[in-house]
């Protein structure tokens, strides 16, 4: 049994979780933890179960067996909105933006709980306007943080793919969550954008955020992660530092095709 102090230090604990779809073992006993302030990468070949683990953690898929704890509280199979309200935010493999709305409008929707909702029903109209103004100022600051300040009035559909990725990251940060989950943040972007995204994640860590991400770009993983968790066909096959993972024979055989990186 972990002490309360250990549970808090380990912001996320995934304990022996299973998720099978008929005869397909999507996740088959994965177990790992993420400490406060860490950047942890979840890697593996296509079909390894990485995104399924993400969906299990965030409540989009219910697990068959095992437990998931966030900040010491059991969140196993809780609804996504409940988990999000606890301070955990994520992106998805497929970018989820409102393409016919502006960049700033997309940000304001991500932040709407900060100036709308039941907890504001007793605010005067003036107070509501003040809250909305504060949210807009914060949204613009976040756009500056990710380098999209010049695009605030641009329709999201007109952004490049890399810029859309940056907007997704900004929207995730806008929730004020302390635990951020990014599903393939480096996928499909050019080298310049890759460096930008890498820099953003490092800045978020410096700000005290905790990060779990899925990624196929091994160079990005090895440069970014404090710890790497490796899955293969639903099974967890290795956990360690990037240096340890580089030299792990199981990882080389399963993920890297026998070629060391």
mmCIF file of C-alpha atoms in Angstrom:
data_model
loop_
_atom_site.group_PDB
_atom_site.id
_atom_site.type_symbol
_atom_site.label_atom_id
_atom_site.label_comp_id
_atom_site.label_asym_id
_atom_site.label_seq_id
_atom_site.Cartn_x
_atom_site.Cartn_y
_atom_site.Cartn_z
ATOM 1 C CA UNK A 1 0.000 0.000 0.000
ATOM 2 C CA UNK A 2 1.434 3.383 -1.037
ATOM 3 C CA UNK A 3 1.553 6.187 1.511
ATOM 4 C CA UNK A 4 -0.521 9.299 0.845
ATOM 5 C CA UNK A 5 2.721 11.211 0.166
ATOM 6 C CA UNK A 6 3.783 8.651 -2.448
ATOM 7 C CA UNK A 7 0.358 8.762 -4.086
ATOM 8 C CA UNK A 8 0.522 12.543 -4.437
ATOM 9 C CA UNK A 9 4.079 12.380 -5.781
ATOM 10 C CA UNK A 10 2.834 9.859 -8.329
ATOM 11 C CA UNK A 11 0.232 12.060 -9.958
ATOM 12 C CA UNK A 12 -0.966 9.208 -12.163
ATOM 13 C CA UNK A 13 -0.868 5.484 -11.409
ATOM 14 C CA UNK A 14 -1.995 2.916 -13.950
ATOM 15 C CA UNK A 15 -2.248 -0.433 -12.151
ATOM 16 C CA UNK A 16 -2.384 -3.671 -14.171
ATOM 17 C CA UNK A 17 -5.069 -2.537 -16.616
ATOM 18 C CA UNK A 18 -6.666 -4.714 -19.292
ATOM 19 C CA UNK A 19 -8.868 -3.867 -22.250
ATOM 20 C CA UNK A 20 -9.827 -6.533 -24.757
ATOM 21 C CA UNK A 21 -12.040 -6.079 -27.798
ATOM 22 C CA UNK A 22 -13.288 -9.598 -28.420
ATOM 23 C CA UNK A 23 -10.161 -11.623 -29.083
ATOM 24 C CA UNK A 24 -7.968 -8.538 -29.537
ATOM 25 C CA UNK A 25 -5.844 -7.731 -26.494
ATOM 26 C CA UNK A 26 -5.570 -3.960 -26.926
ATOM 27 C CA UNK A 27 -4.117 -3.476 -23.432
ATOM 28 C CA UNK A 28 -2.878 -6.485 -21.507
ATOM 29 C CA UNK A 29 -1.621 -5.641 -18.029
ATOM 30 C CA UNK A 30 -0.097 -2.176 -18.497
ATOM 31 C CA UNK A 31 1.268 -0.691 -15.289
ATOM 32 C CA UNK A 32 3.199 2.550 -14.844
ATOM 33 C CA UNK A 33 3.205 5.813 -12.926
ATOM 34 C CA UNK A 34 3.877 9.464 -13.697
ATOM 35 C CA UNK A 35 5.436 11.676 -11.043
ATOM 36 C CA UNK A 36 4.665 15.348 -10.600
ATOM 37 C CA UNK A 37 6.690 17.447 -13.049
ATOM 38 C CA UNK A 38 7.754 14.503 -15.217
ATOM 39 C CA UNK A 39 7.518 14.155 -18.967
ATOM 40 C CA UNK A 40 6.676 10.530 -19.743
ATOM 41 C CA UNK A 41 6.459 9.040 -23.241
ATOM 42 C CA UNK A 42 4.271 6.097 -24.168
ATOM 43 C CA UNK A 43 5.656 4.379 -27.261
ATOM 44 C CA UNK A 44 5.256 1.234 -29.331
ATOM 45 C CA UNK A 45 4.471 0.084 -32.870
ATOM 46 C CA UNK A 46 1.087 0.602 -34.505
ATOM 47 C CA UNK A 47 -1.516 -1.439 -32.664
ATOM 48 C CA UNK A 48 0.543 -1.534 -29.467
ATOM 49 C CA UNK A 49 -2.314 -0.086 -27.374
ATOM 50 C CA UNK A 50 -0.956 3.419 -26.749
ATOM 51 C CA UNK A 51 -4.038 5.429 -27.674
ATOM 52 C CA UNK A 52 -6.260 2.826 -26.008
ATOM 53 C CA UNK A 53 -4.344 3.453 -22.764
ATOM 54 C CA UNK A 54 -4.890 7.194 -23.248
ATOM 55 C CA UNK A 55 -8.607 6.613 -23.758
ATOM 56 C CA UNK A 56 -8.798 4.378 -20.693
ATOM 57 C CA UNK A 57 -7.068 6.969 -18.497
ATOM 58 C CA UNK A 58 -9.355 9.777 -19.676
ATOM 59 C CA UNK A 59 -12.577 7.754 -19.451
ATOM 60 C CA UNK A 60 -13.359 7.469 -23.157
ATOM 61 C CA UNK A 61 -12.976 3.682 -22.940
ATOM 62 C CA UNK A 62 -13.889 1.584 -19.900
ATOM 63 C CA UNK A 63 -11.286 -0.945 -18.783
ATOM 64 C CA UNK A 64 -12.067 -4.603 -18.116
ATOM 65 C CA UNK A 65 -9.706 -5.005 -15.176
ATOM 66 C CA UNK A 66 -7.227 -2.992 -13.106
ATOM 67 C CA UNK A 67 -7.278 0.453 -11.488
ATOM 68 C CA UNK A 68 -6.309 3.983 -12.478
ATOM 69 C CA UNK A 69 -5.503 6.625 -9.859
ATOM 70 C CA UNK A 70 -5.103 10.372 -10.374
ATOM 71 C CA UNK A 71 -3.682 12.417 -7.494
ATOM 72 C CA UNK A 72 -4.493 9.541 -5.143
ATOM 73 C CA UNK A 73 -8.141 9.246 -6.202
ATOM 74 C CA UNK A 74 -9.500 6.218 -8.025
ATOM 75 C CA UNK A 75 -10.733 7.442 -11.425
ATOM 76 C CA UNK A 76 -11.250 3.993 -12.953
ATOM 77 C CA UNK A 77 -14.035 4.143 -15.562
ATOM 78 C CA UNK A 78 -15.209 7.580 -14.477
ATOM 79 C CA UNK A 79 -16.826 9.780 -17.109
ATOM 80 C CA UNK A 80 -14.473 11.936 -19.247
ATOM 81 C CA UNK A 81 -15.948 15.235 -18.031
ATOM 82 C CA UNK A 82 -15.450 14.184 -14.389
ATOM 83 C CA UNK A 83 -11.814 13.279 -15.019
ATOM 84 C CA UNK A 84 -11.228 16.516 -16.951
ATOM 85 C CA UNK A 85 -12.695 18.547 -14.080
ATOM 86 C CA UNK A 86 -10.029 17.067 -11.780
ATOM 87 C CA UNK A 87 -7.238 18.766 -13.730
ATOM 88 C CA UNK A 88 -6.376 16.370 -16.547
ATOM 89 C CA UNK A 89 -6.542 17.577 -20.164
ATOM 90 C CA UNK A 90 -5.641 15.925 -23.456
ATOM 91 C CA UNK A 91 -5.336 16.265 -27.203
ATOM 92 C CA UNK A 92 -6.354 13.628 -29.754
ATOM 93 C CA UNK A 93 -4.635 12.001 -32.745
ATOM 94 C CA UNK A 94 -7.157 13.673 -35.028
ATOM 95 C CA UNK A 95 -7.151 17.431 -34.500
ATOM 96 C CA UNK A 96 -10.422 18.634 -32.994
ATOM 97 C CA UNK A 97 -11.004 22.259 -33.909
ATOM 98 C CA UNK A 98 -13.995 24.280 -35.072
ATOM 99 C CA UNK A 99 -12.728 24.935 -38.615
ATOM 100 C CA UNK A 100 -15.155 27.760 -39.486
ATOM 101 C CA UNK A 101 -14.459 29.684 -36.290
ATOM 102 C CA UNK A 102 -11.483 31.923 -35.679
ATOM 103 C CA UNK A 103 -8.427 30.908 -33.716
ATOM 104 C CA UNK A 104 -9.488 33.172 -30.839
ATOM 105 C CA UNK A 105 -13.038 31.811 -30.885
ATOM 106 C CA UNK A 106 -11.663 28.280 -30.649
ATOM 107 C CA UNK A 107 -9.683 29.350 -27.595
ATOM 108 C CA UNK A 108 -12.700 30.992 -25.968
ATOM 109 C CA UNK A 109 -14.741 27.815 -26.372
ATOM 110 C CA UNK A 110 -11.968 25.845 -24.652
ATOM 111 C CA UNK A 111 -12.090 28.369 -21.786
ATOM 112 C CA UNK A 112 -15.865 28.801 -21.541
ATOM 113 C CA UNK A 113 -16.081 27.142 -18.122
ATOM 114 C CA UNK A 114 -13.974 29.992 -16.784
ATOM 115 C CA UNK A 115 -16.565 32.650 -17.629
ATOM 116 C CA UNK A 116 -19.811 30.683 -18.038
ATOM 117 C CA UNK A 117 -21.595 27.890 -16.195
ATOM 118 C CA UNK A 118 -23.692 27.403 -13.095
ATOM 119 C CA UNK A 119 -21.080 28.850 -10.750
ATOM 120 C CA UNK A 120 -21.562 32.222 -12.472
ATOM 121 C CA UNK A 121 -25.382 32.357 -12.479
ATOM 122 C CA UNK A 122 -25.441 34.977 -9.743
ATOM 123 C CA UNK A 123 -22.936 37.280 -11.435
ATOM 124 C CA UNK A 124 -24.221 40.592 -12.723
ATOM 125 C CA UNK A 125 -23.975 41.245 -16.456
ATOM 126 C CA UNK A 126 -21.097 43.612 -15.758
ATOM 127 C CA UNK A 127 -19.264 40.923 -13.789
ATOM 128 C CA UNK A 128 -19.870 38.386 -16.568
ATOM 129 C CA UNK A 129 -18.430 40.797 -19.121
ATOM 130 C CA UNK A 130 -15.390 41.309 -16.912
ATOM 131 C CA UNK A 131 -14.880 37.552 -16.640
ATOM 132 C CA UNK A 132 -15.182 37.136 -20.382
ATOM 133 C CA UNK A 133 -12.672 39.936 -20.931
ATOM 134 C CA UNK A 134 -10.233 38.281 -18.531
ATOM 135 C CA UNK A 135 -10.641 34.993 -20.394
ATOM 136 C CA UNK A 136 -10.025 36.694 -23.731
ATOM 137 C CA UNK A 137 -6.846 38.325 -22.426
ATOM 138 C CA UNK A 138 -5.645 34.967 -21.154
ATOM 139 C CA UNK A 139 -6.484 33.353 -24.517
ATOM 140 C CA UNK A 140 -4.387 35.953 -26.334
ATOM 141 C CA UNK A 141 -1.503 35.368 -23.909
ATOM 142 C CA UNK A 142 -1.647 31.641 -24.647
ATOM 143 C CA UNK A 143 -1.693 32.280 -28.377
ATOM 144 C CA UNK A 144 1.448 34.364 -27.872
ATOM 145 C CA UNK A 145 2.934 31.486 -25.858
ATOM 146 C CA UNK A 146 2.501 29.061 -28.785
ATOM 147 C CA UNK A 147 3.360 31.650 -31.441
ATOM 148 C CA UNK A 148 -0.090 32.167 -32.949
ATOM 149 C CA UNK A 149 -0.767 35.728 -31.782
ATOM 150 C CA UNK A 150 -0.827 36.975 -35.401
ATOM 151 C CA UNK A 151 -3.482 34.394 -36.290
ATOM 152 C CA UNK A 152 -6.155 35.144 -33.694
ATOM 153 C CA UNK A 153 -8.655 36.407 -36.312
ATOM 154 C CA UNK A 154 -7.825 33.690 -38.852
ATOM 155 C CA UNK A 155 -10.291 30.849 -39.422
ATOM 156 C CA UNK A 156 -8.921 27.629 -37.943
ATOM 157 C CA UNK A 157 -9.416 25.878 -41.286
ATOM 158 C CA UNK A 158 -6.901 28.247 -42.890
ATOM 159 C CA UNK A 159 -4.061 27.346 -40.520
ATOM 160 C CA UNK A 160 -1.309 25.002 -41.635
ATOM 161 C CA UNK A 161 -1.345 21.516 -40.118
ATOM 162 C CA UNK A 162 1.468 22.458 -37.753
ATOM 163 C CA UNK A 163 -0.329 25.631 -36.670
ATOM 164 C CA UNK A 164 -3.458 23.594 -36.002
ATOM 165 C CA UNK A 165 -1.344 21.384 -33.735
ATOM 166 C CA UNK A 166 -0.161 24.494 -31.879
ATOM 167 C CA UNK A 167 -3.768 25.640 -31.457
ATOM 168 C CA UNK A 168 -4.695 22.227 -30.042
ATOM 169 C CA UNK A 169 -1.858 22.551 -27.534
ATOM 170 C CA UNK A 170 -2.963 26.090 -26.614
ATOM 171 C CA UNK A 171 -6.547 24.911 -26.091
ATOM 172 C CA UNK A 172 -5.318 22.119 -23.813
ATOM 173 C CA UNK A 173 -3.225 24.532 -21.742
ATOM 174 C CA UNK A 174 -6.203 26.910 -21.547
ATOM 175 C CA UNK A 175 -8.109 24.455 -19.366
ATOM 176 C CA UNK A 176 -5.652 25.229 -16.527
ATOM 177 C CA UNK A 177 -5.063 21.482 -16.064
ATOM 178 C CA UNK A 178 -1.838 20.560 -14.295
ATOM 179 C CA UNK A 179 -1.624 17.161 -16.038
ATOM 180 C CA UNK A 180 -1.426 17.355 -19.831
ATOM 181 C CA UNK A 181 -1.723 14.427 -22.245
ATOM 182 C CA UNK A 182 -0.667 14.833 -25.866
ATOM 183 C CA UNK A 183 -1.477 12.168 -28.474
ATOM 184 C CA UNK A 184 1.244 12.273 -31.152
ATOM 185 C CA UNK A 185 2.160 15.975 -30.830
ATOM 186 C CA UNK A 186 5.024 15.648 -33.329
ATOM 187 C CA UNK A 187 3.211 13.639 -36.001
ATOM 188 C CA UNK A 188 3.095 15.117 -39.490
ATOM 189 C CA UNK A 189 4.929 18.366 -38.787
ATOM 190 C CA UNK A 190 8.100 19.743 -40.370
ATOM 191 C CA UNK A 191 11.422 20.117 -38.555
ATOM 192 C CA UNK A 192 10.851 23.791 -37.705
ATOM 193 C CA UNK A 193 7.469 23.060 -36.151
ATOM 194 C CA UNK A 194 8.897 20.000 -34.399
ATOM 195 C CA UNK A 195 11.475 22.175 -32.645
ATOM 196 C CA UNK A 196 8.759 24.646 -31.699
ATOM 197 C CA UNK A 197 6.550 21.950 -30.167
ATOM 198 C CA UNK A 198 9.543 20.479 -28.332
ATOM 199 C CA UNK A 199 10.331 23.910 -26.888
ATOM 200 C CA UNK A 200 6.720 24.386 -25.775
ATOM 201 C CA UNK A 201 6.653 21.079 -23.905
ATOM 202 C CA UNK A 202 9.906 21.947 -22.159
ATOM 203 C CA UNK A 203 8.501 25.350 -21.131
ATOM 204 C CA UNK A 204 5.385 23.645 -19.767
ATOM 205 C CA UNK A 205 7.573 21.390 -17.645
ATOM 206 C CA UNK A 206 9.467 24.433 -16.369
ATOM 207 C CA UNK A 207 6.083 25.869 -15.336
ATOM 208 C CA UNK A 208 5.437 22.771 -13.217
ATOM 209 C CA UNK A 209 3.125 20.902 -15.569
ATOM 210 C CA UNK A 210 3.179 17.109 -15.725
ATOM 211 C CA UNK A 211 3.081 15.587 -19.212
ATOM 212 C CA UNK A 212 2.265 12.177 -20.668
ATOM 213 C CA UNK A 213 2.510 11.822 -24.435
ATOM 214 C CA UNK A 214 2.218 9.205 -27.171
ATOM 215 C CA UNK A 215 4.662 9.498 -30.058
ATOM 216 C CA UNK A 216 6.262 7.540 -32.921
ATOM 217 C CA UNK A 217 9.096 9.991 -33.574
ATOM 218 C CA UNK A 218 11.887 8.319 -31.621
ATOM 219 C CA UNK A 219 14.290 11.256 -31.781
ATOM 220 C CA UNK A 220 11.582 13.510 -30.324
ATOM 221 C CA UNK A 221 10.874 10.937 -27.586
ATOM 222 C CA UNK A 222 14.515 10.470 -26.627
ATOM 223 C CA UNK A 223 15.103 14.224 -26.426
ATOM 224 C CA UNK A 224 11.922 15.023 -24.514
ATOM 225 C CA UNK A 225 11.091 12.230 -22.074
ATOM 226 C CA UNK A 226 12.298 11.714 -18.526
ATOM 227 C CA UNK A 227 10.845 8.208 -18.667
ATOM 228 C CA UNK A 228 9.616 5.958 -21.478
ATOM 229 C CA UNK A 229 6.937 3.263 -21.262
ATOM 230 C CA UNK A 230 6.948 0.751 -24.140
ATOM 231 C CA UNK A 231 3.942 -1.311 -25.255
ATOM 232 C CA UNK A 232 3.822 -4.072 -27.841
ATOM 233 C CA UNK A 233 0.549 -5.702 -28.906
ATOM 234 C CA UNK A 234 -1.082 -4.652 -25.661
ATOM 235 C CA UNK A 235 1.745 -5.864 -23.418
ATOM 236 C CA UNK A 236 4.042 -3.574 -21.483
ATOM 237 C CA UNK A 237 7.554 -4.711 -22.378
ATOM 238 C CA UNK A 238 9.828 -2.040 -20.889
ATOM 239 C CA UNK A 239 9.984 1.055 -18.670
ATOM 240 C CA UNK A 240 13.067 3.190 -18.205
ATOM 241 C CA UNK A 241 15.013 6.292 -19.072
ATOM 242 C CA UNK A 242 15.568 7.074 -22.759
ATOM 243 C CA UNK A 243 19.122 5.727 -22.451
ATOM 244 C CA UNK A 244 17.878 2.465 -20.930
ATOM 245 C CA UNK A 245 15.202 2.078 -23.603
ATOM 246 C CA UNK A 246 17.700 2.630 -26.424
ATOM 247 C CA UNK A 247 19.679 -0.399 -25.269
ATOM 248 C CA UNK A 248 16.721 -2.648 -24.401
ATOM 249 C CA UNK A 249 16.715 -5.734 -26.665
ATOM 250 C CA UNK A 250 12.947 -6.262 -26.373
ATOM 251 C CA UNK A 251 12.346 -2.701 -27.535
ATOM 252 C CA UNK A 252 14.842 -2.987 -30.374
ATOM 253 C CA UNK A 253 13.236 -6.198 -31.576
ATOM 254 C CA UNK A 254 9.609 -5.129 -31.159
ATOM 255 C CA UNK A 255 9.687 -1.457 -32.040
ATOM 256 C CA UNK A 256 12.900 -0.574 -33.818
ATOM 257 C CA UNK A 257 13.178 -3.580 -36.117
ATOM 258 C CA UNK A 258 16.434 -4.676 -34.576
ATOM 259 C CA UNK A 259 18.249 -1.427 -35.355
ATOM 260 C CA UNK A 260 19.511 0.575 -32.400
ATOM 261 C CA UNK A 261 18.815 4.312 -32.370
#
